[in-house]
XYZ file of N, CA and C in Angstrom:
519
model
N 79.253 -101.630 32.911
C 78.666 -100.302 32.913
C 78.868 -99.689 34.295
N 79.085 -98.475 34.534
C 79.618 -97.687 35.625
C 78.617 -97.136 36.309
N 77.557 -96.630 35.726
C 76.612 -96.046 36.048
C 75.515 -96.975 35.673
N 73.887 -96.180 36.229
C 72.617 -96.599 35.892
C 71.762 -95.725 35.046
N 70.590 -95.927 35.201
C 69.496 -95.217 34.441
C 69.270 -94.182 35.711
N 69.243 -94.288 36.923
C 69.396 -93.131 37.767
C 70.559 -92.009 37.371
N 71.662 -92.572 37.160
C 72.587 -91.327 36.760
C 72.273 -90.940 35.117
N 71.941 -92.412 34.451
C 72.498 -91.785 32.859
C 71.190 -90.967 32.275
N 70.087 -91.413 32.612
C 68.490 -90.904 32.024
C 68.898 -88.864 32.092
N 69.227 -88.751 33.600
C 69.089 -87.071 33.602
C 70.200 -86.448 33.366
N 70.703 -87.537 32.897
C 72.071 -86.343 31.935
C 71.521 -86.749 30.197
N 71.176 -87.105 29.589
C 70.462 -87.367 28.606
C 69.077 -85.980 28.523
N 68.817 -86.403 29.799
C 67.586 -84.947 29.790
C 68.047 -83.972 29.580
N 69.151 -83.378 30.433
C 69.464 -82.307 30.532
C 70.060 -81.741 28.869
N 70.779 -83.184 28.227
C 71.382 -82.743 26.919
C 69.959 -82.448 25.966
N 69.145 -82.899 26.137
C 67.961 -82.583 25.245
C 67.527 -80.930 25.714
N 67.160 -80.584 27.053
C 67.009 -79.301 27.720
C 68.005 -78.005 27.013
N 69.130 -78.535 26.771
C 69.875 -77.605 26.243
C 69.585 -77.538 24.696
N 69.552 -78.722 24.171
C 69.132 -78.491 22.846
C 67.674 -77.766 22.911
N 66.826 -77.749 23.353
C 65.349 -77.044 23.357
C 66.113 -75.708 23.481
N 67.004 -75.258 24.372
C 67.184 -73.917 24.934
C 68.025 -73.132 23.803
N 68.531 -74.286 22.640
C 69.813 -73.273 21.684
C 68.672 -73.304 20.632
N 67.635 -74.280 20.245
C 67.012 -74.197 19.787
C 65.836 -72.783 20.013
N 65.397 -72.557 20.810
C 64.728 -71.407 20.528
C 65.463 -69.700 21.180
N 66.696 -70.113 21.596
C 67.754 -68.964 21.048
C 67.623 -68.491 19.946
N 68.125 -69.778 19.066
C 68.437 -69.600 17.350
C 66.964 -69.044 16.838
N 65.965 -69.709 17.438
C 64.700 -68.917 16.076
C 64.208 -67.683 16.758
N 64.730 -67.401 18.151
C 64.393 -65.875 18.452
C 65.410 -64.952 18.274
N 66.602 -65.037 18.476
C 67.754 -63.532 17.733
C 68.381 -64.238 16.939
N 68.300 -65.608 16.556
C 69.177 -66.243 15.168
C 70.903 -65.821 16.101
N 71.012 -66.449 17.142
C 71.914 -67.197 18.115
C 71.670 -68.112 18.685
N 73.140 -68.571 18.884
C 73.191 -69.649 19.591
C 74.415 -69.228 20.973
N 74.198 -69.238 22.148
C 74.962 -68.578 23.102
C 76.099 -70.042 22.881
N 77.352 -69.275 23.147
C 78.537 -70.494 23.117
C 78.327 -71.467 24.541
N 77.767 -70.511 25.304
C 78.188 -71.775 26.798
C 77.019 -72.709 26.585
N 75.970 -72.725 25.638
C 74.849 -73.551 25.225
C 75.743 -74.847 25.392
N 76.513 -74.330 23.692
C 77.572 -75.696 23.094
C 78.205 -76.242 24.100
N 79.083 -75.362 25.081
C 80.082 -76.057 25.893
C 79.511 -77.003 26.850
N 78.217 -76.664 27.414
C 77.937 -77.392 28.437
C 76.996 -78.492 27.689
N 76.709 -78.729 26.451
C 76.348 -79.903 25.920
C 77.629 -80.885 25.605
N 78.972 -79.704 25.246
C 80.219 -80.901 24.749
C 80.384 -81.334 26.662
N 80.290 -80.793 27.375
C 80.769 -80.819 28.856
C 80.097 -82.081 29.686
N 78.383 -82.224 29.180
C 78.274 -83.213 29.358
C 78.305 -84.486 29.179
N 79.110 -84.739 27.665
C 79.208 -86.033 26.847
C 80.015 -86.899 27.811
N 81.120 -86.888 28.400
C 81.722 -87.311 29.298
C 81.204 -88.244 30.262
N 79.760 -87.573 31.232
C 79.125 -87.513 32.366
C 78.400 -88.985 31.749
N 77.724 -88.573 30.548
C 77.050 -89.562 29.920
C 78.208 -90.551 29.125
N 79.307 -90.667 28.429
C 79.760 -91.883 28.472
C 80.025 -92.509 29.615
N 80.714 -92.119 30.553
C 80.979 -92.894 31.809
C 79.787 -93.589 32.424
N 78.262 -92.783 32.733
C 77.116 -93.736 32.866
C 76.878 -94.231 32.094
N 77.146 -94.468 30.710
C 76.327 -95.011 30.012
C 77.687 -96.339 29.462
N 78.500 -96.436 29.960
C 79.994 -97.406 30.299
C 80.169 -97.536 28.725
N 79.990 -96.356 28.231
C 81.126 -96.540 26.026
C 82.256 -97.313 26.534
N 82.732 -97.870 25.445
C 84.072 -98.456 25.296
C 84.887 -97.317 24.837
N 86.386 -97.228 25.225
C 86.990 -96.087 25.174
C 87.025 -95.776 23.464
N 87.337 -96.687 22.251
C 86.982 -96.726 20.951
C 86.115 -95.977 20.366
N 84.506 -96.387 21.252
C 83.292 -95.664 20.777
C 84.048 -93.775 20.981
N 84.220 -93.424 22.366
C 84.824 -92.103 22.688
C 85.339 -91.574 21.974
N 86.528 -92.105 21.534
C 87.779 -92.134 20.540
C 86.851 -91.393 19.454
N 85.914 -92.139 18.685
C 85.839 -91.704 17.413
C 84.463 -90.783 17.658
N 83.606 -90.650 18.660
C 82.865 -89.457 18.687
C 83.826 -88.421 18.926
N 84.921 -88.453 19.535
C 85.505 -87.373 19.314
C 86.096 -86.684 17.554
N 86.278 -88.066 17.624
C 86.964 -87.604 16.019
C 85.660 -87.201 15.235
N 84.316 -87.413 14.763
C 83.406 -86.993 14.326
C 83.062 -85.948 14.815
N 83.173 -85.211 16.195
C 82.616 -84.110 16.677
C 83.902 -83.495 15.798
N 85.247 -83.303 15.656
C 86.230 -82.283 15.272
C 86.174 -82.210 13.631
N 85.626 -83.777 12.818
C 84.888 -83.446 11.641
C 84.190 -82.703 11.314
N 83.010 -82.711 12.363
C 81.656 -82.036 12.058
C 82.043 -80.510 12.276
N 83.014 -80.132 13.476
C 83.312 -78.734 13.470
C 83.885 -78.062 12.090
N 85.392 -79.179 11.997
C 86.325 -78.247 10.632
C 84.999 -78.477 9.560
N 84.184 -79.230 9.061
C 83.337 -79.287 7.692
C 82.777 -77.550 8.237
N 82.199 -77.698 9.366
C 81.417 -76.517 9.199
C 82.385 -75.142 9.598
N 83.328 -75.108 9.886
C 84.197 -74.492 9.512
C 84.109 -73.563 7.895
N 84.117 -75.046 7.237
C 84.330 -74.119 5.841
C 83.107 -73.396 5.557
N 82.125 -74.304 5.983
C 80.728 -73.711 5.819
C 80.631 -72.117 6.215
N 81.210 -72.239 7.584
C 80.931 -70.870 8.186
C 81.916 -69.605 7.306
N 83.133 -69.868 7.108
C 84.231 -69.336 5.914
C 83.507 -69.416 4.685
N 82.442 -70.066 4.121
C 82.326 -69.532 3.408
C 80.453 -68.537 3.118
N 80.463 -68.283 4.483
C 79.085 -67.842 4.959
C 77.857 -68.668 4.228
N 78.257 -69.971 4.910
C 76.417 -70.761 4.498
C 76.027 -71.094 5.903
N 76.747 -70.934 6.866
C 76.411 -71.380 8.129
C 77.022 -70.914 8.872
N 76.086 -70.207 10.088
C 76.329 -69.668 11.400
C 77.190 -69.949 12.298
N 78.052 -69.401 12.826
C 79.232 -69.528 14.040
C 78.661 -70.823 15.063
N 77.453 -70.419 15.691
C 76.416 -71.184 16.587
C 76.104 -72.402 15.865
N 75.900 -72.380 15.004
C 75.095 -73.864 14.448
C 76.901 -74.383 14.129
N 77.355 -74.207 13.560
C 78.867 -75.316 13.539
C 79.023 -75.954 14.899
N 79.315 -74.744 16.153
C 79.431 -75.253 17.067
C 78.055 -76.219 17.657
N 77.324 -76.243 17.315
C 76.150 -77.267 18.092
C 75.981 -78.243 17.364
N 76.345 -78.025 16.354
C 76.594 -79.536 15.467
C 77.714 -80.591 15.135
N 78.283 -79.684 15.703
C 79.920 -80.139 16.473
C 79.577 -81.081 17.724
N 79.040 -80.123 18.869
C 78.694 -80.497 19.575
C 77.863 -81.958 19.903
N 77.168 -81.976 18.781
C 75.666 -83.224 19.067
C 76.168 -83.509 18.579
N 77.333 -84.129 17.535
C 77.567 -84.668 16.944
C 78.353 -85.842 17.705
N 79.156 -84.864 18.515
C 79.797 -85.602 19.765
C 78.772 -87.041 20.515
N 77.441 -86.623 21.275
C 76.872 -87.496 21.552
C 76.264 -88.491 20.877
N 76.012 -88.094 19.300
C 75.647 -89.256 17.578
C 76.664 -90.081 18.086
N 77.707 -90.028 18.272
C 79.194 -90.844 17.823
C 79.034 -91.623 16.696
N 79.810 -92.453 16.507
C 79.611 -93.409 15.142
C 78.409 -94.677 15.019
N 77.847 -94.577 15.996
C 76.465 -95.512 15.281
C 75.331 -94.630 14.995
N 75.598 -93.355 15.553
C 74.349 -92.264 15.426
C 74.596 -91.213 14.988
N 75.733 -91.167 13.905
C 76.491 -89.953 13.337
C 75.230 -89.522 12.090
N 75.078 -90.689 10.672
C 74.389 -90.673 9.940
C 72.494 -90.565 10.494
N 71.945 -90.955 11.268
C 70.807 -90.811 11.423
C 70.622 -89.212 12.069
N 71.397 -88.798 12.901
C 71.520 -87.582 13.176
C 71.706 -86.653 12.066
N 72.556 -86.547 11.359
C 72.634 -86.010 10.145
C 71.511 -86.106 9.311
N 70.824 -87.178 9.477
C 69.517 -87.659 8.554
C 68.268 -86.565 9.036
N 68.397 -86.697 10.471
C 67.144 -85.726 11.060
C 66.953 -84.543 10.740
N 68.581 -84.086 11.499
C 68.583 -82.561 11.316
C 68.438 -82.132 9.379
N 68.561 -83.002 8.730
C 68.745 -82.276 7.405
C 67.089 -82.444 7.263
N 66.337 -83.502 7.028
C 65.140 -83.293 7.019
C 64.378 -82.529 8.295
N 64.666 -81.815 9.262
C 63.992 -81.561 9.889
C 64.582 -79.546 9.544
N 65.593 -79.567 8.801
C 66.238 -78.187 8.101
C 65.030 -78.127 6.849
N 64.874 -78.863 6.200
C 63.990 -78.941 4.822
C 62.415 -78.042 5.210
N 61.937 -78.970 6.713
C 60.929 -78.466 6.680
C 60.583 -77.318 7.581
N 61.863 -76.885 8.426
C 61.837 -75.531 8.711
C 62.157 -74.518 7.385
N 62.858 -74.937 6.401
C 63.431 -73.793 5.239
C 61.439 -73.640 4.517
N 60.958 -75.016 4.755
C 59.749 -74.770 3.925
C 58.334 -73.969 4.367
N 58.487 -74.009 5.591
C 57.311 -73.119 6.524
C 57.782 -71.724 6.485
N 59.449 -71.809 6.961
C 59.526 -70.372 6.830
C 58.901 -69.466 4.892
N 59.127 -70.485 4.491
C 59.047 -69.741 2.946
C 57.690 -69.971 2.766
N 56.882 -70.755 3.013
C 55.458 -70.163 3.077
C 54.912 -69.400 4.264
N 55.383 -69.056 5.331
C 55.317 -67.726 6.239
C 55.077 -66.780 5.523
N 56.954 -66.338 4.929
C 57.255 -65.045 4.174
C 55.947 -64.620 2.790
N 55.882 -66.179 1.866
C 54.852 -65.849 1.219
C 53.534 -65.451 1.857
N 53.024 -65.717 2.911
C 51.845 -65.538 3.362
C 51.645 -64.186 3.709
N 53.102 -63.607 4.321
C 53.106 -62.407 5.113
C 52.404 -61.189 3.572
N 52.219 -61.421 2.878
C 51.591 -60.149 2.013
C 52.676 -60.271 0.811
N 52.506 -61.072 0.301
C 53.340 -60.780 -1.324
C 52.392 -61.475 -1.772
N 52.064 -60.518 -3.153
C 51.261 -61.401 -3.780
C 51.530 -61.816 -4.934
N 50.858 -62.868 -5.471
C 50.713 -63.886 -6.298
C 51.504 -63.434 -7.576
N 52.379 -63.973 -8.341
C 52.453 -63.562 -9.733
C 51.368 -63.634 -10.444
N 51.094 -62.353 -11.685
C 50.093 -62.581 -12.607
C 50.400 -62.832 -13.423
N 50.124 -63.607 -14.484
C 50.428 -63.981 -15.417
C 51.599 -65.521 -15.463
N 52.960 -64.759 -16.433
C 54.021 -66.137 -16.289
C 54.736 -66.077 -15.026
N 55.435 -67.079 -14.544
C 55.685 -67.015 -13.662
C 57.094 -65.909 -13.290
N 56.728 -65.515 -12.036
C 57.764 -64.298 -11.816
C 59.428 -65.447 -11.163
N 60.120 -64.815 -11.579
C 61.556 -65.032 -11.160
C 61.637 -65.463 -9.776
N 62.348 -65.909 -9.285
C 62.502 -66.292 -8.204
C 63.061 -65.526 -7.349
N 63.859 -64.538 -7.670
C 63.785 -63.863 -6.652
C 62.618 -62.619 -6.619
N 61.709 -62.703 -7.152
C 60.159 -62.498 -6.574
C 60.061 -62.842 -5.257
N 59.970 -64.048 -5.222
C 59.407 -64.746 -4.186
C 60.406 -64.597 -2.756
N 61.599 -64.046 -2.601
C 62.230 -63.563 -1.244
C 62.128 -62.191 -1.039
N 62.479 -62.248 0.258
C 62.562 -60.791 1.030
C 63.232 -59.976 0.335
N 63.253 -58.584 0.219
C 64.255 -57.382 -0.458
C 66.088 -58.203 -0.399
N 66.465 -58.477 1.094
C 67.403 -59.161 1.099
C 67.950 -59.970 0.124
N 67.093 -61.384 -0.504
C 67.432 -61.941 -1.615
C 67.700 -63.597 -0.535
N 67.148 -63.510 0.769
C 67.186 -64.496 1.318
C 65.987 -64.890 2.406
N 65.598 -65.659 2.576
C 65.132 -65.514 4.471
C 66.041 -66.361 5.358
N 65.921 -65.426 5.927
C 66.391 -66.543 7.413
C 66.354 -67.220 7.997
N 67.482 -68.458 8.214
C 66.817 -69.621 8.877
C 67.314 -70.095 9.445
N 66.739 -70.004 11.004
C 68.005 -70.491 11.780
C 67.569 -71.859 12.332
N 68.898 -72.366 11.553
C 69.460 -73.508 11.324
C 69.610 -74.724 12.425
N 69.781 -73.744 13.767
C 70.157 -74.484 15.013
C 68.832 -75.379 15.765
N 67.791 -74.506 15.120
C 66.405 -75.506 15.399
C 66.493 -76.850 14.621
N 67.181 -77.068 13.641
C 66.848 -78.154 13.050
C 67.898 -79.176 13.477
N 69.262 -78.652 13.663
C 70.262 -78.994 14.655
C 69.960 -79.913 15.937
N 69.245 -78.896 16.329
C 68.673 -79.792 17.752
C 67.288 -80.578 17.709
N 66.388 -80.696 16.435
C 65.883 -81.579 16.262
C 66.669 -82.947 15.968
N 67.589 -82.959 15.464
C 68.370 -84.189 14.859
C 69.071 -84.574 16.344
N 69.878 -83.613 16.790
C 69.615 -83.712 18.268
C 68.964 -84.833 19.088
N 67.804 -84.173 19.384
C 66.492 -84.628 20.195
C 66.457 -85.940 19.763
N 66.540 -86.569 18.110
C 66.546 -87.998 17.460
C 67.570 -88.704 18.704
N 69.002 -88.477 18.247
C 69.504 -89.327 18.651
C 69.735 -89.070 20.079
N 68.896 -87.824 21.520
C 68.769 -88.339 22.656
C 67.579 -89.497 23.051
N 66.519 -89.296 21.652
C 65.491 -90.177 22.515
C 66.011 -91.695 21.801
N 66.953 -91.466 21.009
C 67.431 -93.237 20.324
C 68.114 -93.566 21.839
N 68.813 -92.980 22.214
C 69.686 -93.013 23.238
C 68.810 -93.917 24.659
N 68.050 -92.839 24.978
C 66.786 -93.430 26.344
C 65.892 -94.392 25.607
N 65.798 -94.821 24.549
C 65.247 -95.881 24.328
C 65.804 -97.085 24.238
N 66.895 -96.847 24.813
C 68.145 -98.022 24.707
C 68.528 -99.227 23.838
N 68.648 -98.221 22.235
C 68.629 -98.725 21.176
C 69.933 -98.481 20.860
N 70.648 -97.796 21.792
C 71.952 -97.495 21.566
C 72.592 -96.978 23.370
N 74.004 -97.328 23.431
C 74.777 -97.069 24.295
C 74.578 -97.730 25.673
């Protein structure tokens, strides 16, 4: 190993800091600024070298970060997902690499579930009321739009946040 817990701990911080910071980008203008992403892909580097990966492990977080981009690629082509959230899930995906690809994926999707579910009892709370009688259609229950909004990148960087604190708990790398 090349480095210590003096070098590797506050580059680990800092990658969590940025995830907090794209994270409440995304749920205040539903962005994600690009130099967020870059300087999270910018630091993966800083942190393999302290944290001494085998060049292999590298190898294939790279190849999973350019997965995770082209999948969301199509996503974004085919408007289910934001420019910003591909790239930050691209991004973290990079630091998952292959022992923390699936649990990351695991977080952020349950931690997407229960942001999609607060927001939708928000919207219900905000003043729509109740169906009377049988039940009303479902799109009753959304905004005029026919959607709410949900930005996505909070849940991103919760799954995130998983695999920095798997990381400092030195359960990995």
């Amino acid at each position: 190993m090349f480095g210590s817990a003096v070098l590797h701990h506050p580059i680990v911080w800092a990658f969590m800091a940025l995830l907090a910071w794209a994270a409440w980008s995304d749920f205040q203008i539903y962005q994600i600024p690009n130099r967020i992403c870059l300087a999270i892909a910018a630091l993966y580097p800083a942190y393999a070298l302290t944290a001494g990966l085998p060049a292999i492990t590298i190898l294939w977080a790279l190849a999973i970060a350019l997965a995770a981009f082209v999948a969301g690629a199509g996503l974004f082509a085919a408007r289910i997902m934001g420019g910003g959230d591909v790239k930050l899930i691209a991004a973290s995906a990079l630091w998952a690499g292959p022992t923390l690809i699936l649990p990351f994926l695991l977080a952020a999707g349950l931690a997407g579930g229960v942001l999609a579910s607060v927001l939708w009892i928000a919207e219900r709370r905000r003043g729509r009321p109740e169906p009377v009688g049988a039940a009303a259609p479902a799109t009753d229950l959304l905004p005029a739009t026919g959607t709410i909004p949900l930005p996505y990148g909070v849940a991103i960087a919760a799954g995130g946040l998983y695999t920095a604190l798997t990381i400092l708990s030195g359960q990995y790398g």
